[in-house]
XYZ file of C-alpha atoms in Angstrom:
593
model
C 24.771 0.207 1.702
C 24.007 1.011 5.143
C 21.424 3.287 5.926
C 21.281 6.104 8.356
C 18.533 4.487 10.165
C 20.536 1.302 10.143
C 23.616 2.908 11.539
C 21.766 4.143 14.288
C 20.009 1.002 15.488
C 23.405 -0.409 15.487
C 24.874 2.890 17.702
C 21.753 2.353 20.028
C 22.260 -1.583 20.110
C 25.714 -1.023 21.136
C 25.050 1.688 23.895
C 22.255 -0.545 25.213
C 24.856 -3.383 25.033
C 27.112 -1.617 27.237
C 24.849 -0.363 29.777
C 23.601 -3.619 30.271
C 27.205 -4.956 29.995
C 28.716 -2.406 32.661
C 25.288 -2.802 35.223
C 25.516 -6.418 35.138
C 29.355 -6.077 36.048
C 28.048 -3.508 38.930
C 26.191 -6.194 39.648
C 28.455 -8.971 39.424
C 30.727 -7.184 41.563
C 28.430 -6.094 44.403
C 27.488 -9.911 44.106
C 31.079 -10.631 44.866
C 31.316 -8.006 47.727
C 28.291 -9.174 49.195
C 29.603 -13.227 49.162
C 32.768 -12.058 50.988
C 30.823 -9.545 53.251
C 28.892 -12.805 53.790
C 31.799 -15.274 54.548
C 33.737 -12.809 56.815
C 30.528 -12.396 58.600
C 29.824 -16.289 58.669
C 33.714 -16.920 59.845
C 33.194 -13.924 62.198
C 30.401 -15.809 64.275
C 32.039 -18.872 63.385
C 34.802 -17.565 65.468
C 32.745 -16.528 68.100
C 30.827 -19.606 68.915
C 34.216 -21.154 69.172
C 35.989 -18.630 71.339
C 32.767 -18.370 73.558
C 33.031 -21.969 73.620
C 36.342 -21.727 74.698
C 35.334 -18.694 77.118
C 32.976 -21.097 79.092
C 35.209 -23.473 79.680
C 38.242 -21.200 81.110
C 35.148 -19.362 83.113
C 33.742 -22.921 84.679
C 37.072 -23.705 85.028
C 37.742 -20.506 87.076
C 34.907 -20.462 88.849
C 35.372 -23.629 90.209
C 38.765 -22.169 92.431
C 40.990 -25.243 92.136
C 40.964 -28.149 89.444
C 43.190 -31.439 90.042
C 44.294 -33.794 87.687
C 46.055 -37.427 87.828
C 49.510 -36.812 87.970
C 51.679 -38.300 84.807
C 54.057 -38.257 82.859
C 52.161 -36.892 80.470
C 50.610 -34.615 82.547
C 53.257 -33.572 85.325
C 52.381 -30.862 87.953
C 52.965 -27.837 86.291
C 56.393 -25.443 87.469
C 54.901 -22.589 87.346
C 52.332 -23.180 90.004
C 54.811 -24.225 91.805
C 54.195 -21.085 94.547
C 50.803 -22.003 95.036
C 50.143 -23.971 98.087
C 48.738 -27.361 98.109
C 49.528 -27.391 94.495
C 49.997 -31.383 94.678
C 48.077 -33.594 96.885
C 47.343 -36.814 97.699
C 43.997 -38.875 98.371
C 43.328 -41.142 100.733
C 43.776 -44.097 98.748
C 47.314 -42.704 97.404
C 46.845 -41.260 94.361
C 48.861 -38.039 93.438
C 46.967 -34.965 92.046
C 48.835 -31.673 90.727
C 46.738 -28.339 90.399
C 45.992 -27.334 86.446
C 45.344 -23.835 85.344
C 42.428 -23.050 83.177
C 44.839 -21.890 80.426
C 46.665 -25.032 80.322
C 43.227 -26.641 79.893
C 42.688 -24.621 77.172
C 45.591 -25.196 75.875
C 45.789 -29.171 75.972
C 41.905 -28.743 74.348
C 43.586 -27.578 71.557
C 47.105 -29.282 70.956
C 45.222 -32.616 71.971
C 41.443 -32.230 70.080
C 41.667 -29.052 68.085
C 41.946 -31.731 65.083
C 38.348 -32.073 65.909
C 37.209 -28.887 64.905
C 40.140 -27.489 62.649
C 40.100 -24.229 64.939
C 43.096 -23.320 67.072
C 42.279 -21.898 70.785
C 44.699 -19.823 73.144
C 45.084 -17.670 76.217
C 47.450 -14.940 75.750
C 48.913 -11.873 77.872
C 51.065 -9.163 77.385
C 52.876 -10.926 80.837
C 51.982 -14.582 80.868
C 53.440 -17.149 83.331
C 53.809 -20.240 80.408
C 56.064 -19.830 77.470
C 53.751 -21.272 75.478
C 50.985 -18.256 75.946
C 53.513 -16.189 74.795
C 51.950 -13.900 71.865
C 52.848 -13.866 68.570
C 53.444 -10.298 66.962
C 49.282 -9.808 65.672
C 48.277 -11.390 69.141
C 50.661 -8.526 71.015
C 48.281 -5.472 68.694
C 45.568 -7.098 69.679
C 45.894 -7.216 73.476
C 47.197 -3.490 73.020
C 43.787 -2.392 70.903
C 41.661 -4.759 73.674
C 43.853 -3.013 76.742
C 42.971 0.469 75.239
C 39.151 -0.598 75.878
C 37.932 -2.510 72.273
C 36.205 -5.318 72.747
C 37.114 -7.231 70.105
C 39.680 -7.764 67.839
C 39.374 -9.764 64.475
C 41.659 -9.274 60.940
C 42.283 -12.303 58.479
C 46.077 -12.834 58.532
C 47.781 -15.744 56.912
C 49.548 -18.280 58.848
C 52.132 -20.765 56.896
C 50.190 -19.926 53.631
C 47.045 -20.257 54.897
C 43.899 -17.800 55.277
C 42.987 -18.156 58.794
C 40.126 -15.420 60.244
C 42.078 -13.912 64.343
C 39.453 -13.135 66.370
C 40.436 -11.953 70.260
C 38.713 -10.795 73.060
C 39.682 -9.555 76.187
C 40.165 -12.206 79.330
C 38.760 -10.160 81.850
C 40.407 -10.890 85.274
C 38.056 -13.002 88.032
C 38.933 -13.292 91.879
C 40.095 -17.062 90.580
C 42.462 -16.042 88.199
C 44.589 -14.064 91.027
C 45.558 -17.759 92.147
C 47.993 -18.001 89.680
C 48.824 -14.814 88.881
C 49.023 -13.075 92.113
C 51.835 -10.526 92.536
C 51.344 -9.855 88.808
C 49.284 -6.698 88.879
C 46.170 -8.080 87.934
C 43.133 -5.964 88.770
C 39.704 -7.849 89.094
C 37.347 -6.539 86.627
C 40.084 -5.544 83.894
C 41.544 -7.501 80.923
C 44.681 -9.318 82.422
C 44.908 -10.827 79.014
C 42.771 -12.251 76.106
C 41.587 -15.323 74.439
C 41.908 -15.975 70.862
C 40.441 -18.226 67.752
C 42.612 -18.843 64.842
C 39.732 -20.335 62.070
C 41.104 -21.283 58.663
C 39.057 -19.807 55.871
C 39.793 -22.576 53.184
C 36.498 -24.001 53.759
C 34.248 -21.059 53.607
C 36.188 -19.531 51.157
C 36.001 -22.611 48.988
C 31.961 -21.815 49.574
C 32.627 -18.793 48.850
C 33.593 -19.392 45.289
C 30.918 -21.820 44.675
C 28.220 -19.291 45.568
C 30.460 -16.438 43.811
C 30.991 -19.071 40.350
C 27.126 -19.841 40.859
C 26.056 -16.052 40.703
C 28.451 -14.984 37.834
C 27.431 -17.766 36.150
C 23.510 -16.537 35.838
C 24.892 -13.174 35.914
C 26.977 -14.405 32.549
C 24.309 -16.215 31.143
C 21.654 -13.352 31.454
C 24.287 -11.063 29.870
C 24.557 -13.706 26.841
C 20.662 -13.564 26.906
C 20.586 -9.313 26.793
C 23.673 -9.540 24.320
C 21.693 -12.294 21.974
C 18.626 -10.105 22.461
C 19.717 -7.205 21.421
C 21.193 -8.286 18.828
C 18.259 -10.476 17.417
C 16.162 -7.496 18.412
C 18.708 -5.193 16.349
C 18.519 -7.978 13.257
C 14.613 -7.773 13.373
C 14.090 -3.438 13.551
C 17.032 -3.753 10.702
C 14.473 -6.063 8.912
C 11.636 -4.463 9.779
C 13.591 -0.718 8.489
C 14.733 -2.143 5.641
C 11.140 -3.792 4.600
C 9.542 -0.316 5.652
C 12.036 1.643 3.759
C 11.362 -0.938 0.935
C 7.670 -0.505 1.286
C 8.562 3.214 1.745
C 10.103 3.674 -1.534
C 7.872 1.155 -3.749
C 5.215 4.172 -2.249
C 7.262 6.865 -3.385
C 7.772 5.412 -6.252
C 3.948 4.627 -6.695
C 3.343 8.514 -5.681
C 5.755 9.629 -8.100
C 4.196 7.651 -11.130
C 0.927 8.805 -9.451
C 2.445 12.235 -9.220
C 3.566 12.235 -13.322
C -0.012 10.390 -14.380
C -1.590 13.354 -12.268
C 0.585 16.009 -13.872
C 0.638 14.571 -17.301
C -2.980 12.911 -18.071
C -4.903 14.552 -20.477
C -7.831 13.687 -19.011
C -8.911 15.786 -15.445
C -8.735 14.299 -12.485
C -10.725 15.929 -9.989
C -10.646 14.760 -6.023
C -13.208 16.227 -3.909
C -14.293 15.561 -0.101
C -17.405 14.057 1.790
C -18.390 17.971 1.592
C -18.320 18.764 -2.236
C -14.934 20.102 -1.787
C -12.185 20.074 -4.696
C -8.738 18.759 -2.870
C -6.804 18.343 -6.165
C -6.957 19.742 -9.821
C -4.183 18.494 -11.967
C -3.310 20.354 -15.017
C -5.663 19.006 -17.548
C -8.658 19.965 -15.638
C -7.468 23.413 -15.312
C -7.384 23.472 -19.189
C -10.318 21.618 -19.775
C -12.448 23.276 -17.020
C -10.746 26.986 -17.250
C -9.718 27.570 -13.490
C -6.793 28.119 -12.065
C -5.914 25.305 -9.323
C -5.716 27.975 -6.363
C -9.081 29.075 -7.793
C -10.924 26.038 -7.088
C -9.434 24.349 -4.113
C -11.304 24.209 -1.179
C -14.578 25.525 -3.121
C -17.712 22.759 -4.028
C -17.250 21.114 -7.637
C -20.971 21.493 -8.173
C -20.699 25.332 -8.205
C -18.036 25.315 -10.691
C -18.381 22.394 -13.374
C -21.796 21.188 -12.981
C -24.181 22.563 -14.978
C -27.049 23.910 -12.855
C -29.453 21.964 -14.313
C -27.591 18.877 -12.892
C -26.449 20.257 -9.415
C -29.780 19.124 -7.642
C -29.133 15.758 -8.987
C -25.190 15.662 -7.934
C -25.618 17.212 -4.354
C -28.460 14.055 -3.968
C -26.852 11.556 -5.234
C -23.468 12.416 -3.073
C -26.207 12.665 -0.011
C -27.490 8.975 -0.918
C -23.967 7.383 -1.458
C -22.899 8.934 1.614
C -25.823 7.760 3.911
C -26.429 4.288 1.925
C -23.106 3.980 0.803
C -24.860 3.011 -2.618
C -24.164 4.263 -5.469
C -25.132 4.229 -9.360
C -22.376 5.414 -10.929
C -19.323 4.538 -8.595
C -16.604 2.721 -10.794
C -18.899 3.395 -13.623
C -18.169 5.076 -17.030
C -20.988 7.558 -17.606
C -21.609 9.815 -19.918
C -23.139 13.869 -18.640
C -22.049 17.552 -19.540
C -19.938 19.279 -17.826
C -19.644 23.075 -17.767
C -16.683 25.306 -18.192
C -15.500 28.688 -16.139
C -17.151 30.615 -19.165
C -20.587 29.199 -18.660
C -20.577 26.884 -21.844
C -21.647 23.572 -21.600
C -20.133 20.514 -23.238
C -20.076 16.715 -23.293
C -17.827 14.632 -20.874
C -17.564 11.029 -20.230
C -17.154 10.528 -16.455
C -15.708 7.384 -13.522
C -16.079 8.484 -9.611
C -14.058 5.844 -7.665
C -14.552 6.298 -4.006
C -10.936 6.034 -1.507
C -11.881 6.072 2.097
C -8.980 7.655 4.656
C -8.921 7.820 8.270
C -12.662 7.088 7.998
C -13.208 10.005 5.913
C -14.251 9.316 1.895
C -12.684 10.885 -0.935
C -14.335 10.577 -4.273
C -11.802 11.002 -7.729
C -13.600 11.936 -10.824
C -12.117 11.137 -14.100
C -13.509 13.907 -16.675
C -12.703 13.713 -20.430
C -14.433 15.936 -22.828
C -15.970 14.093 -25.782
C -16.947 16.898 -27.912
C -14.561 16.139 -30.515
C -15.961 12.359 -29.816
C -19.317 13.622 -30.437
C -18.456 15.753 -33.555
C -16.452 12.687 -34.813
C -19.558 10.154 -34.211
C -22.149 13.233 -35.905
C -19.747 12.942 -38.734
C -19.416 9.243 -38.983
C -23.445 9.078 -38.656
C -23.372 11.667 -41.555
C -21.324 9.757 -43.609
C -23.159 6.591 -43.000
C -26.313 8.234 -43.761
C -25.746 10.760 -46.416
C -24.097 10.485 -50.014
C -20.038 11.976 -49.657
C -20.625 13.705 -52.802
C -23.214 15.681 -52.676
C -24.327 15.809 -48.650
C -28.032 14.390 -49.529
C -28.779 11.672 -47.830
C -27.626 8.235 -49.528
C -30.119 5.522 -50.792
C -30.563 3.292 -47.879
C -31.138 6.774 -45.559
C -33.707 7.545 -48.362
C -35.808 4.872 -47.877
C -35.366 4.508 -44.644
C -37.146 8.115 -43.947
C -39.399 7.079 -47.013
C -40.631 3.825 -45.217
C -41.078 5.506 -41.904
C -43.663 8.053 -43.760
C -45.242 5.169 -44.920
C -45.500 3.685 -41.466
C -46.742 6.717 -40.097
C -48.407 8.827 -42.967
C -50.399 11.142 -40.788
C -54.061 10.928 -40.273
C -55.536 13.210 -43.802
C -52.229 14.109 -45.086
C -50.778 13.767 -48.548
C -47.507 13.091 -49.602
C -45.642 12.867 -53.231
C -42.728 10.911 -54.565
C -40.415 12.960 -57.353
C -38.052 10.453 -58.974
C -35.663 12.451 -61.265
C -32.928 12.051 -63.786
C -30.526 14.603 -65.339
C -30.652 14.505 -69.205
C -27.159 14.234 -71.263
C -25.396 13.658 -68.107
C -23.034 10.793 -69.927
C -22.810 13.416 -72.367
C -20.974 15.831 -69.712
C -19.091 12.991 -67.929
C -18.027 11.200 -71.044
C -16.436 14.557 -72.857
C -15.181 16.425 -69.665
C -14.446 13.862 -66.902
C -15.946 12.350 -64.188
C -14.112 15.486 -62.252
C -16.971 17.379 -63.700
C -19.974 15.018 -63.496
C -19.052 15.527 -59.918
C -18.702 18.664 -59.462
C -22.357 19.087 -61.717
C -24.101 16.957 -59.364
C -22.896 18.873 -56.178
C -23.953 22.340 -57.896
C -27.420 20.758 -58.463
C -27.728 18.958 -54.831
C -27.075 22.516 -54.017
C -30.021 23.437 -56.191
C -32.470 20.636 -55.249
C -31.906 21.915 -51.387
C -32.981 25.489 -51.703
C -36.115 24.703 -53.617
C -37.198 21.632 -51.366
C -38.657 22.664 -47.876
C -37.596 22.149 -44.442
C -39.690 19.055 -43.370
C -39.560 17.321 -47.734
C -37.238 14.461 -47.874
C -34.134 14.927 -50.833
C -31.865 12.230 -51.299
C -29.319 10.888 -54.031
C -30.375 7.619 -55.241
C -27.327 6.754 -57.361
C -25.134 8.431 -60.339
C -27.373 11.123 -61.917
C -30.787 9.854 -60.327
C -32.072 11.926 -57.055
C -35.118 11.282 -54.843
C -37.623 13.890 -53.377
C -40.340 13.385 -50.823
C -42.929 16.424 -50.440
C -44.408 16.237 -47.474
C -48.251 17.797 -46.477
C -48.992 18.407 -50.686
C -51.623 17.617 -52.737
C -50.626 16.106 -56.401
C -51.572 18.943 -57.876
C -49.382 21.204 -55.010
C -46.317 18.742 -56.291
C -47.023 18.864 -59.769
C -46.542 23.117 -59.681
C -42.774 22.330 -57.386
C -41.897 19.752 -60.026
C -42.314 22.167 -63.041
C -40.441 24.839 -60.830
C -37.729 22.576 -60.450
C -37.633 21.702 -64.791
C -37.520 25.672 -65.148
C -34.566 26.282 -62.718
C -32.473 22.988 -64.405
C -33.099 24.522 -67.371
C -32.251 28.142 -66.476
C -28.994 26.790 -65.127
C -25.816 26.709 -66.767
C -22.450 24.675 -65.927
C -19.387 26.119 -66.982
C -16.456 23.962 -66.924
C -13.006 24.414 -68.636
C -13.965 27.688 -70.958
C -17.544 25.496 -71.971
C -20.948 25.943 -70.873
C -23.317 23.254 -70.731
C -27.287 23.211 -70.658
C -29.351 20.560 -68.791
C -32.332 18.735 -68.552
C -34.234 16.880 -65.965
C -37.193 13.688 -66.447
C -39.268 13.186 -63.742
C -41.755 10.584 -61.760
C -44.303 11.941 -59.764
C -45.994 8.863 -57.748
C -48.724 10.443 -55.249
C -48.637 8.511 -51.659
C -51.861 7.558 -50.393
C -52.591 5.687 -47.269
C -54.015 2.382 -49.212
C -50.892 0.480 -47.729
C -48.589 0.342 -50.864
C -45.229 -0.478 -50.324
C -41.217 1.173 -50.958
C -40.647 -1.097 -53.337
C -44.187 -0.367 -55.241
C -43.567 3.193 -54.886
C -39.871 3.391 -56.044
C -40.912 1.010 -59.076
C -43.650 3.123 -59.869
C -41.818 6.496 -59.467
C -38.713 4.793 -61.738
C -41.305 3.594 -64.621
C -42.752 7.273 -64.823
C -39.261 9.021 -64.783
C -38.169 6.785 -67.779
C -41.735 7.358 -69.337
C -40.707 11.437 -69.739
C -37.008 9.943 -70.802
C -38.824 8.662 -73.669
C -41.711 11.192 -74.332
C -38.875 13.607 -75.294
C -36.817 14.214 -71.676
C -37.229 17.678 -69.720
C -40.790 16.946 -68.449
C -42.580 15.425 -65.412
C -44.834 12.562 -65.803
C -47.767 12.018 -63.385
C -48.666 8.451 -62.155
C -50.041 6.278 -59.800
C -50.335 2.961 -58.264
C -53.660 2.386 -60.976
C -51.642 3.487 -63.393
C -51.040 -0.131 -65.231
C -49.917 1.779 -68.468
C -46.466 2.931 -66.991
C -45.662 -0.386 -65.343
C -46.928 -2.447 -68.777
C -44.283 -0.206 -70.906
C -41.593 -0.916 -68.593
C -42.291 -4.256 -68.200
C -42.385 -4.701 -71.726
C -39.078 -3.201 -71.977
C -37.345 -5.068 -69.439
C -39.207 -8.058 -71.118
C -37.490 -7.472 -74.208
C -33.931 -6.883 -72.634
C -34.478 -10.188 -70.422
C -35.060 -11.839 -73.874
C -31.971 -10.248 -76.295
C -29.938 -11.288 -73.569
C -30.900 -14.785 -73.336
C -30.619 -15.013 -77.024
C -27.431 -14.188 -76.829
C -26.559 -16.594 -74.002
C -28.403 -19.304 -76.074
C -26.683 -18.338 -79.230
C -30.204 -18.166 -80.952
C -29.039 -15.477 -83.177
C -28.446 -16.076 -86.789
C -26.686 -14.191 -89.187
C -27.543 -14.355 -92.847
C -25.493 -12.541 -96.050
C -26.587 -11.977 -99.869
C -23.858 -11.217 -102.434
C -23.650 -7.802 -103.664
C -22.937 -7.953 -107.846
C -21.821 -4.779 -109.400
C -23.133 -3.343 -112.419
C -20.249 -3.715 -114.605
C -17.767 -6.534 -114.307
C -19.945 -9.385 -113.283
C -18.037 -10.461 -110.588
C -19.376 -10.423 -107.068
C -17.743 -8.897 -103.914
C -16.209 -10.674 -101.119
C -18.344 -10.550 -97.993
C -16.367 -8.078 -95.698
């Protein structure tokens, strides 16, 4: 479909194509005006040179008073000199000579040699003595316009079909021409008649239309040029439009998507100037930061989102970029804090990109706030490290802050190791549901916590088994905790379902000493002594240590003796022996069952 700029580079094509149409045709026909201007003027002095030819002849002939010729048949002596004496004479040796005018000269020139030239010659008067100067009706206006004082007479007149160029002028009258025409009236000094050049024009007109064809030819050939032009040049600015307006929409377009992504991210976008200056502040930043957009625009970022902590850092770093044009976090995902319209700080994950116009930067920042991010990763590092049940921290966490206090004990200090274990805790989960063993163990994790202190170490280890690190206390110190701990299990009561249930709790306590024993060692030792108390009647706390070869013996011995029944049975080294059972009365014996 055509466009509007299209429709007018065809209107202006068209306008310039006839302007240059119409001045070439000015031109064309000034071109033609000139090459006739031209030929009249060249047949003009054509004319001239011809009739002054003529002129010169009639005046020698004048001037010379009396010119004889042979006399002939074909030249007889002429009638009408017939007053003039002496017009025939004889010479000496007999020959007969008859007087000759200089218009009959002229005149013979012509009807005899005017073949020559192609131009007819004659001498005319309004009263002329020959019949054959007799004027024809243009030659009688002329001698008219040349006896009322002009001194020439010229107009192109056609003769038997042909273009012939008159030219007269007058024949002024000498003291020789009264010879013949005495008695006439003739004054001397004053046109008595005129002499006259018929030229035919077919030659210079034929000239003419060379020169004309010639012109109109270039003329037509640089109008097919300016014609082709414009139109190629129309073709091309339509090409040219059309790829612009092509280009021009694909931008619009662009800036339209641009526009919606601006409008519609949920992250900000924030563009600010070489200056610190906020140019745009789509929707999400207004949320995220609290402003208005006419609040902010055209006032420094720094003074509005960066914390001022930061500022010093983000007005020097612009500064470098600017001067060095280097930068460390251009096109860079970063993570800072950011800090809303209330003053509160939060957690943002940041890209600058850097857009240079008309020599003039323009840096976009690309804020999102994280602190959902950063509560989800808290939780996810929570989860890793702590049991989902109770909220201790698991096994591996455990030991892992376990080991590091054995790296790094403290120079003096004493640490203890509690290894515990509820008593009858099948006895809970087995008659009411693991529902309730849960629910048990997150009542006493809640318990553990608010007897341990701030800096001791509580963990879950698995099932019903929990580990406790006190930190800066002598065995003695961690003995006193442990039997607080034994006297608040057994003070506490678990109701579940209309029942009430009473605990019990064995523990290990393994003292931590700086003699380079390892996790394993200590969680060993603190598991032998916690089953020790299991079997020395439950509910207590039993006291060990790595020299303690008594605890480890008994549970070796134990595990010795499981390691072996099982074998037995994988061996099938167990026998089973019967003896027959007789009754008292009857005498017969009972089937083995």
């Amino acid at each position: 479909m055509p466009t509007k700029d299209n429709i007018s580079i065809v209107n202006y094509s068209l306008a310039l194509g006839i302007l240059w149409s119409i001045s070439l045709s000015i031109i064309a026909i000034w071109t033609i005006s000139e090459e006739k201007k031209s030929t009249l003027n060249l047949a003009a002095a054509e004319a001239r040179a011809y009739l002054n030819k003529d002129q010169a002849l009639r005046l020698w002939a004048t001037e010379h008073g009396r010119i004889y010729i042979p006399a002939t048949d074909s030249y007889p002596a002429d009638p009408l000199l017939a007053h003039i004496p002496e017009r025939d004479i004889e010479t000496p040796s007999g020959i007969a000579l008859t007087l000759i005018n200089p218009a009959r000269i002229i005149r013979e020139l012509d009807k005899n040699y005017g073949h020559l030239y192609g131009v007819t010659g004659k001498v005319t008067s309004l009263a002329p003595l020959a019949q054959q100067n007799t004027p024809d009706e243009w030659e009688k206006q002329a001698l008219h316009r040349l006896m009322n004082g002009e001194k020439e007479a010229f107009e192109l007149t056609y003769i038997n079909g042909s273009e012939y160029l008159r030219l007269m002028q007058p024949l002024m009258t000498k003291p020789g021409c009264l010879l013949c025409h005495a008695g006439q009236g003739f004054e001397i000094g004053k046109p008595g008649g005129g002499i006259g050049i018929a030229l035919p024009m077919q030659p210079l007109r034929s000239q003419e239309t060379s020169a004309i064809v010639s012109k109109i030819s270039i003329l037509l050939l640089l109008w097919c040029l300016g014609i082709s032009s414009l139109i190629v040049g129309a073709w091309i600015i339509s090409r040219q439009i059309a790829v612009r307006q092509a280009m021009l929409q694909k931008l619009q377009r662009s800036e339209k998507r641009k526009s919606a992504i601006f409008e519609t991210a949920l992250d900000a976008i924030i563009t600010i100037n070489r200056e610190d200056r906020i140019l745009e502040f789509n929707p999400a930043a207004q949320k995220i930061f609290g402003y208005a957009r006419n609040e902010v625009i055209g006032k420094k970022m720094a003074e509005l989102i960066v914390p001022k902590s930061l500022r010093h850092q983000h007005y020097e770093g612009l500064q470098r970029h600017l001067i060095t044009n280097q930068a460390t976090i251009t096109d860079t995902r970063i993570e800072t804090t950011a800090m809303r319209s209330d003053g509160s700080e939060f957690p943002i994950e940041l890209t600058i990109t850097r857009l240079d116009e008309e020599d003039s930067p323009l840096f976009t920042a690309y804020l999102r706030d994280i602190t959902l991010n950063r509560q989800m990763e808290k939780q996810l590092l929570h989860q890793a490290s702590h049991d989902y049940l109770t909220g201790l921290l698991n096994r591996h966490s455990f030991e892992q802050s376990l080991q590091r206090l054995l790296d790094n004990p403290g120079p003096g200090s004493q640490h203890c190791l509690m290894y515990m274990d509820l008593d009858r805790f099948k006895l809970i989960n087995d008659s009411c549901g693991h529902a309730a063993g849960d629910e048990l163990l997150r009542q006493l994790a809640v318990l553990l916590s608010d007897e341990t202190g701030p800096d001791d170490i509580l963990g879950r280890l698995g099932g019903d088994e929990f580990g406790l690190v006190i930190k800066n206390q002598t065995p003695e110190q961690a003995l006193q905790i442990g039997r607080k701990l034994l006297e608040d299990i057994q003070d506490f009561r678990f109701y579940w379902e209309n029942k009430i249930f009473s605990l019990g709790m064995s523990i290990g306590l393994v003292n931590i000493t700086d003699t380079g024993q390892s996790l394993t060692d200590l969680l060993r030792l603190a598991d032998a002594a916690c089953y020790r108390a299991k079997e020395e009647g439950r509910n207590r706390i039993i006291v060990t240590n790595q020299f303690d070869g008594d605890i480890l013996q008994y549970r070796h011995g134990e595990i010795n003796w499981i390691n072996s029944i099982e074998s037995a049975f994988d061996q099938n080294r167990f026998l089973l022996y019967q003896q027959p059972i007789f009754p008292v009365e009857g005498g017969m014996a009972a089937k083995p069952m």
